[in-house]
Coordinates of C-alpha atoms in Angstrom, one line a residue:
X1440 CA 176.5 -191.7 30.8
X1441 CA 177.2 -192.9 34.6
X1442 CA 180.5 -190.7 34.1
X1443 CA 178.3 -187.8 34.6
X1444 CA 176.5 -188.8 37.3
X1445 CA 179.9 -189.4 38.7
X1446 CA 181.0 -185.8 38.6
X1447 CA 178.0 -184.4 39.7
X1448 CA 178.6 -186.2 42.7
X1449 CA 182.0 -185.7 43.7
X1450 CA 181.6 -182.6 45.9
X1451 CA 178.3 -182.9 48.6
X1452 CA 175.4 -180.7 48.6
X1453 CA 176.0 -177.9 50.6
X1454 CA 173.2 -175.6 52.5
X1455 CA 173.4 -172.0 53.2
X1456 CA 171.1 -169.9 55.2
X1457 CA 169.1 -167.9 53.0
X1458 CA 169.9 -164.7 51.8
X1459 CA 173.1 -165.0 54.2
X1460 CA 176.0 -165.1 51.7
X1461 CA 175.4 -164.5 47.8
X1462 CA 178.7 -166.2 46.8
X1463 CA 178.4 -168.6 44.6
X1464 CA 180.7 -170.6 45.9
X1465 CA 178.6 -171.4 49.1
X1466 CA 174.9 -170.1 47.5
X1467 CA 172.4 -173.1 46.8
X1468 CA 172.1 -172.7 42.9
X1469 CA 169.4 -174.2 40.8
X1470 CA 170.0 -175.0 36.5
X1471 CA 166.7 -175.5 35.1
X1472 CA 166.1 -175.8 31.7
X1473 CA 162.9 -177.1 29.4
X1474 CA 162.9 -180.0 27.0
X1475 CA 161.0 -181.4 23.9
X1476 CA 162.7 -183.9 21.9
X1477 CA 166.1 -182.7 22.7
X1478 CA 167.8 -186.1 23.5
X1479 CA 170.7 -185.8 20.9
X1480 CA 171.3 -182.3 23.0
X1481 CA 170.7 -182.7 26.7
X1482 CA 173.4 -185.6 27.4
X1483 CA 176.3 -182.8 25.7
X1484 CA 174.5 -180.1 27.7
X1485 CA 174.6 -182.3 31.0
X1486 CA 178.4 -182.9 30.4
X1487 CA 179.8 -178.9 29.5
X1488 CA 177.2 -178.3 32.5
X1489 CA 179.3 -180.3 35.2
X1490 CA 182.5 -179.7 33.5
X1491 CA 181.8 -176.4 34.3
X1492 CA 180.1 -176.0 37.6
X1493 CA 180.1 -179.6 39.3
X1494 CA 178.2 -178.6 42.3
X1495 CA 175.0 -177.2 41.2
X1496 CA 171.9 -178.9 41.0
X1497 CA 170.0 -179.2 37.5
X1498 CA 166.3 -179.4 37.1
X1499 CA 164.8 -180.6 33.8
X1500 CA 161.0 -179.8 32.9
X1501 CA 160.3 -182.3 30.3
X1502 CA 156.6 -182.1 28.4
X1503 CA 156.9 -185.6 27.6
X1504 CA 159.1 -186.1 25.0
X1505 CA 158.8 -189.1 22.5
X1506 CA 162.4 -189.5 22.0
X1507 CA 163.0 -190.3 25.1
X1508 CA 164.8 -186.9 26.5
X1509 CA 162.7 -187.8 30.0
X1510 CA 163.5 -191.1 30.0
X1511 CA 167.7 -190.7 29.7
X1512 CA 166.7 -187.8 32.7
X1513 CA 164.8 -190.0 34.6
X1514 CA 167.6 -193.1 34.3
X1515 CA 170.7 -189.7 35.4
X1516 CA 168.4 -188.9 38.1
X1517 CA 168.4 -192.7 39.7
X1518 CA 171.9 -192.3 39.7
X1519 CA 172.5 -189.1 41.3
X1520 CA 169.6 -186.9 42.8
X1521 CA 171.5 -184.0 41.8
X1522 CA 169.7 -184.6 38.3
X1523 CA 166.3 -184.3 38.4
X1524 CA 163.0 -184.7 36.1
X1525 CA 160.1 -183.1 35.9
X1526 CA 157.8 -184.8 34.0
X1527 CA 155.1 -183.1 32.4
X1528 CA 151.5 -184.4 30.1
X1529 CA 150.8 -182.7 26.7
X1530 CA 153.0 -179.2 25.8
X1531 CA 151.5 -176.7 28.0
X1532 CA 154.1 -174.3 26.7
X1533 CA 157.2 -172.9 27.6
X1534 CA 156.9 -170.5 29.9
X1535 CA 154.6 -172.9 32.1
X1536 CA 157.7 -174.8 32.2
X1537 CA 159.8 -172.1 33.4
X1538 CA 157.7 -171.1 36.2
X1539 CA 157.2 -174.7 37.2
X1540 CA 160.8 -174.3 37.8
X1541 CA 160.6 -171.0 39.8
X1542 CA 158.1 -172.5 41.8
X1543 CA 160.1 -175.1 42.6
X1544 CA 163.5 -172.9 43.4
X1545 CA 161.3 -171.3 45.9
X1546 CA 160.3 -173.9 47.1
X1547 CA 163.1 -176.0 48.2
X1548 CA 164.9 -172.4 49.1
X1549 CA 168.1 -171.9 46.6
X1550 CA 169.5 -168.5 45.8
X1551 CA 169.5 -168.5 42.6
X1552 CA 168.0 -170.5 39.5
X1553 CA 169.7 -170.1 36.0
X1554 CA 167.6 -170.9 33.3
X1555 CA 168.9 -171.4 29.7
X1556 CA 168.1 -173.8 27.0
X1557 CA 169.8 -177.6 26.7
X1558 CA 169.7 -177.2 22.7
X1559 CA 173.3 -175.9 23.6
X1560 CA 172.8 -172.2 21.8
X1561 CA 173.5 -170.7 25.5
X1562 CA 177.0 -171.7 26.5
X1563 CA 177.3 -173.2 30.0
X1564 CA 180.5 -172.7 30.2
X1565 CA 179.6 -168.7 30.6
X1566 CA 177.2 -169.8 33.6
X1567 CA 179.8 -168.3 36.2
X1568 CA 180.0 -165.2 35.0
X1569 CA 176.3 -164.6 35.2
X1570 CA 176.6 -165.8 38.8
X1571 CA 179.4 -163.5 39.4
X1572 CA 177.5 -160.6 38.3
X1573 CA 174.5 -161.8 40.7
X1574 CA 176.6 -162.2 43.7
X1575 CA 178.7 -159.0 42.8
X1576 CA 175.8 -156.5 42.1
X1577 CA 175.2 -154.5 45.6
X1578 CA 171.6 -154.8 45.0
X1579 CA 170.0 -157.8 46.4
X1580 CA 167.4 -158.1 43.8
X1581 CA 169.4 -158.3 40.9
X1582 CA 168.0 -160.5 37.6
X1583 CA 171.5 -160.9 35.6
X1584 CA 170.9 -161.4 31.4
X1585 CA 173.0 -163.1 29.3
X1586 CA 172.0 -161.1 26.0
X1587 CA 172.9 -161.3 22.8
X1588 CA 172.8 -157.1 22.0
X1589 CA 175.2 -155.4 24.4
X1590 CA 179.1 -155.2 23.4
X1591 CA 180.6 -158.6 23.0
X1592 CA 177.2 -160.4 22.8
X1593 CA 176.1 -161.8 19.5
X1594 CA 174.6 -164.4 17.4
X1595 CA 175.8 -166.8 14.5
X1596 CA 174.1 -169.4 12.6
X1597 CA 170.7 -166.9 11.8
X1598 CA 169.1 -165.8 8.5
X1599 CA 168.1 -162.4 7.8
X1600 CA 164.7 -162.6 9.1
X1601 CA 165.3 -164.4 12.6
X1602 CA 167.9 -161.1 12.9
X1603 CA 165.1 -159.1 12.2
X1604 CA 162.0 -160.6 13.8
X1605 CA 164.4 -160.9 17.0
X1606 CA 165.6 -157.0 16.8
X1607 CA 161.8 -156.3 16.2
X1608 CA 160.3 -158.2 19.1
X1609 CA 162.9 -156.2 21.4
X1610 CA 162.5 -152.8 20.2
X1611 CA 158.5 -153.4 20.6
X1612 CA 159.0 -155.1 24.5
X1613 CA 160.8 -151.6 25.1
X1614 CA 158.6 -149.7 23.9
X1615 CA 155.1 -150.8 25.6
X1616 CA 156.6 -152.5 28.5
X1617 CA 159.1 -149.4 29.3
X1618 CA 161.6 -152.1 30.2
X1619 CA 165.2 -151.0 30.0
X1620 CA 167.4 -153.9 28.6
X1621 CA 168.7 -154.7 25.1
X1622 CA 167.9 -158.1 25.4
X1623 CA 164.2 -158.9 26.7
X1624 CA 163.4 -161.9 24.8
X1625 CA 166.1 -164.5 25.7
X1626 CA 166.0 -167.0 27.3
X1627 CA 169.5 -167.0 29.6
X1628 CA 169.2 -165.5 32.7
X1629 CA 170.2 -165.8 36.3
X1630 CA 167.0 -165.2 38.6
X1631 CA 167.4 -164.2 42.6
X1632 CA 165.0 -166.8 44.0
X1633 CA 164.2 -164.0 47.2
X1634 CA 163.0 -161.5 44.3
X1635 CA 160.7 -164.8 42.9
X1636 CA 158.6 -165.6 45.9
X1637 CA 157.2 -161.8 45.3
X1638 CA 155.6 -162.8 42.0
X1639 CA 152.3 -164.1 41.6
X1640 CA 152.4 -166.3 39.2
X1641 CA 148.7 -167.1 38.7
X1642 CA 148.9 -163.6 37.2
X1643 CA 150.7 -164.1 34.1
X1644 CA 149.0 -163.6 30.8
X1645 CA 151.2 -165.3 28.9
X1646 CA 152.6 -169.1 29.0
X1647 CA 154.3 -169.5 26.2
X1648 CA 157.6 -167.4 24.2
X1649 CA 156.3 -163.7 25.7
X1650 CA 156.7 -165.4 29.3
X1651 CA 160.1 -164.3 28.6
X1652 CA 159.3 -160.5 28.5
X1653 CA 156.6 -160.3 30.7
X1654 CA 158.9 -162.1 33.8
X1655 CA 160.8 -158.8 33.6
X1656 CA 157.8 -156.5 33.5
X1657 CA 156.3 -158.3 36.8
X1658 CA 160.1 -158.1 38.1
X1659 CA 160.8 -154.7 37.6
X1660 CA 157.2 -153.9 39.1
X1661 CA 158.9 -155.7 41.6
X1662 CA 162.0 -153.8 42.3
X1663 CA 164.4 -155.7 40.4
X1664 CA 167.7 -154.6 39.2
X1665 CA 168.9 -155.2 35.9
X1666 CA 172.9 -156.5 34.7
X1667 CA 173.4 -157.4 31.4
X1668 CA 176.6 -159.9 30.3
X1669 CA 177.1 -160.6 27.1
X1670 CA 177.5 -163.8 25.2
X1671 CA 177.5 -165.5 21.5
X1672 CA 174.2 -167.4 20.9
X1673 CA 175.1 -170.1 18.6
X1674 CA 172.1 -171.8 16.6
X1675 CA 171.1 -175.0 17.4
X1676 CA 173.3 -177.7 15.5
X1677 CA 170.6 -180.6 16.4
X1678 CA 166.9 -180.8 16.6
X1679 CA 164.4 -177.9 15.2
X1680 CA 163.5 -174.9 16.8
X1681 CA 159.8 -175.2 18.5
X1682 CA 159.1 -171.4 17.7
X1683 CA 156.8 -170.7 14.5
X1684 CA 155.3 -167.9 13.0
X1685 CA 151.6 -168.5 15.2
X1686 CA 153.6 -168.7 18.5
X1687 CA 155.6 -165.3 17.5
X1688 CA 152.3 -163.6 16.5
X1689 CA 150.5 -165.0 19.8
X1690 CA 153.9 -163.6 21.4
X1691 CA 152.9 -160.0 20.0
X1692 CA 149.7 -160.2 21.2
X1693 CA 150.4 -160.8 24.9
X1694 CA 152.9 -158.1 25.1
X1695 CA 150.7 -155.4 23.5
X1696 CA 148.3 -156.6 25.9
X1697 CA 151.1 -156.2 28.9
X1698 CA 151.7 -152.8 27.2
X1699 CA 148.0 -151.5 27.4
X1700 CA 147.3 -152.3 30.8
X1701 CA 150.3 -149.9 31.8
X1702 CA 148.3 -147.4 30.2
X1703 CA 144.6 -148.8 31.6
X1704 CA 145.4 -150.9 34.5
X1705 CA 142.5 -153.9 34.4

């Protein structure tokens, strides 16, 4: 695995005045993605990722994984700071782990953070065309989706009722949350870190699966602009998925919630 390590390394880290240049050539640009047991997927997601884009920095939020998904992190990491691993007690849910790594993209000033999954059903490879949509876009604030529902996006590898629990859960985030995009519950998405230090995280009703709506309710509240680019989601091919039936319905709950204090603001 030190052939990795060894690409991520070949170009130095380069900083750029904030908010200064939106290129992503010269923008400082943060990967972050959560793990759980995903060690048969993060080493192939690790190499696609600096095949593809050899001078970004990736950040891994691991909830302490048994298989030792931390641990192969950990070891990349001692080799090369650009690979680095947050490690994290119990499962205190996904979307804890997401804003862990918003927090930290603010924090240590990049431009951007991309955040996908490692179980390799987002494509890296399709990671510069989010961040040419980002840096193209003349608004500053501009969130950039990769979803599965606009012309050219898709999905393979689902049974009927993922199709329709997934079409369901959208048309429902539209509805209450008034939110204008045809994919609100993915996962891939290109986030302007100036647009992040506006949120107030402590203010979030849901850590888990809904995160993923609700981040663009409290962004659009926020002025954000919306760009959608379309790619293939491609089931996972190893591992299980961590969503279940209680986590969907828990899901449904938050965003009804979301929805009703539009209405009857708390």
């Amino acid at each position: 695995m030190s052939e990795i390590a060894d690409k991520l390394s070949t170009t130095p880290h380069k900083l750029s005045a904030k908010g200064t240049d939106r290129s992503p050539k010269s923008a400082r640009i943060l990967i972050a993605v959560a793990t759980y047991n995903e060690i048969e997927n993060l080493p192939i997601f690790v190499e696609r990722l600096v095949d593809t884009l050899p001078d970004v920095d990736l950040l891994v939020i691991d909830d302490g994984s048994p298989d030792g998904t931390g641990d192969w992190c950990e070891d990349q990491g001692q080799i090369n700071p650009r690979i680095r691993c947050l490690h994290r007690k119990g499962k205190p849910g996904l979307g804890s782990a997401i804003i862990a790594a918003m927090q930290y993209a603010v924090e240590n000033d990049y431009d951007v953070m991309v955040n996908l999954d490692a179980d390799l059903s987002h494509p890296p490879e399709k990671i510069p065309e989010l961040l040419e949509a980002w840096s193209g876009s003349e608004a500053e604030h501009t969130v950039v989706i990769g979803s599965r529902y606009v012309s050219g996006g898709g999905i393979t590898g689902w049974p009927l009722k993922r199709h329709f629990m997934s079409r369901g859960i959208n048309l429902y985030t539209r509805l209450l949350l008034g939110l204008p995009m045809k994919d609100c519950s993915g996962s891939f998405r290109a986030y302007p870190v100036a647009l992040l230090r506006q949120i107030d995280f402590d203010s979030f009703l849901s850590y888990g699966y809904s995160f993923f709506e609700e981040i663009l309710f409290h962004l659009r509240t926020n002025g954000a602009r919306f760009v959608e680019v379309p790619f293939v989601f491609v089931e996972r091919q190893y591992g299980s998925s961590k969503i279940n039936m209680r986590k969907a319905m828990i899901a449904v709950a938050t965003i009804f919630r979301l929805g009703l204090g539009r209405v009857l603001p708390f």
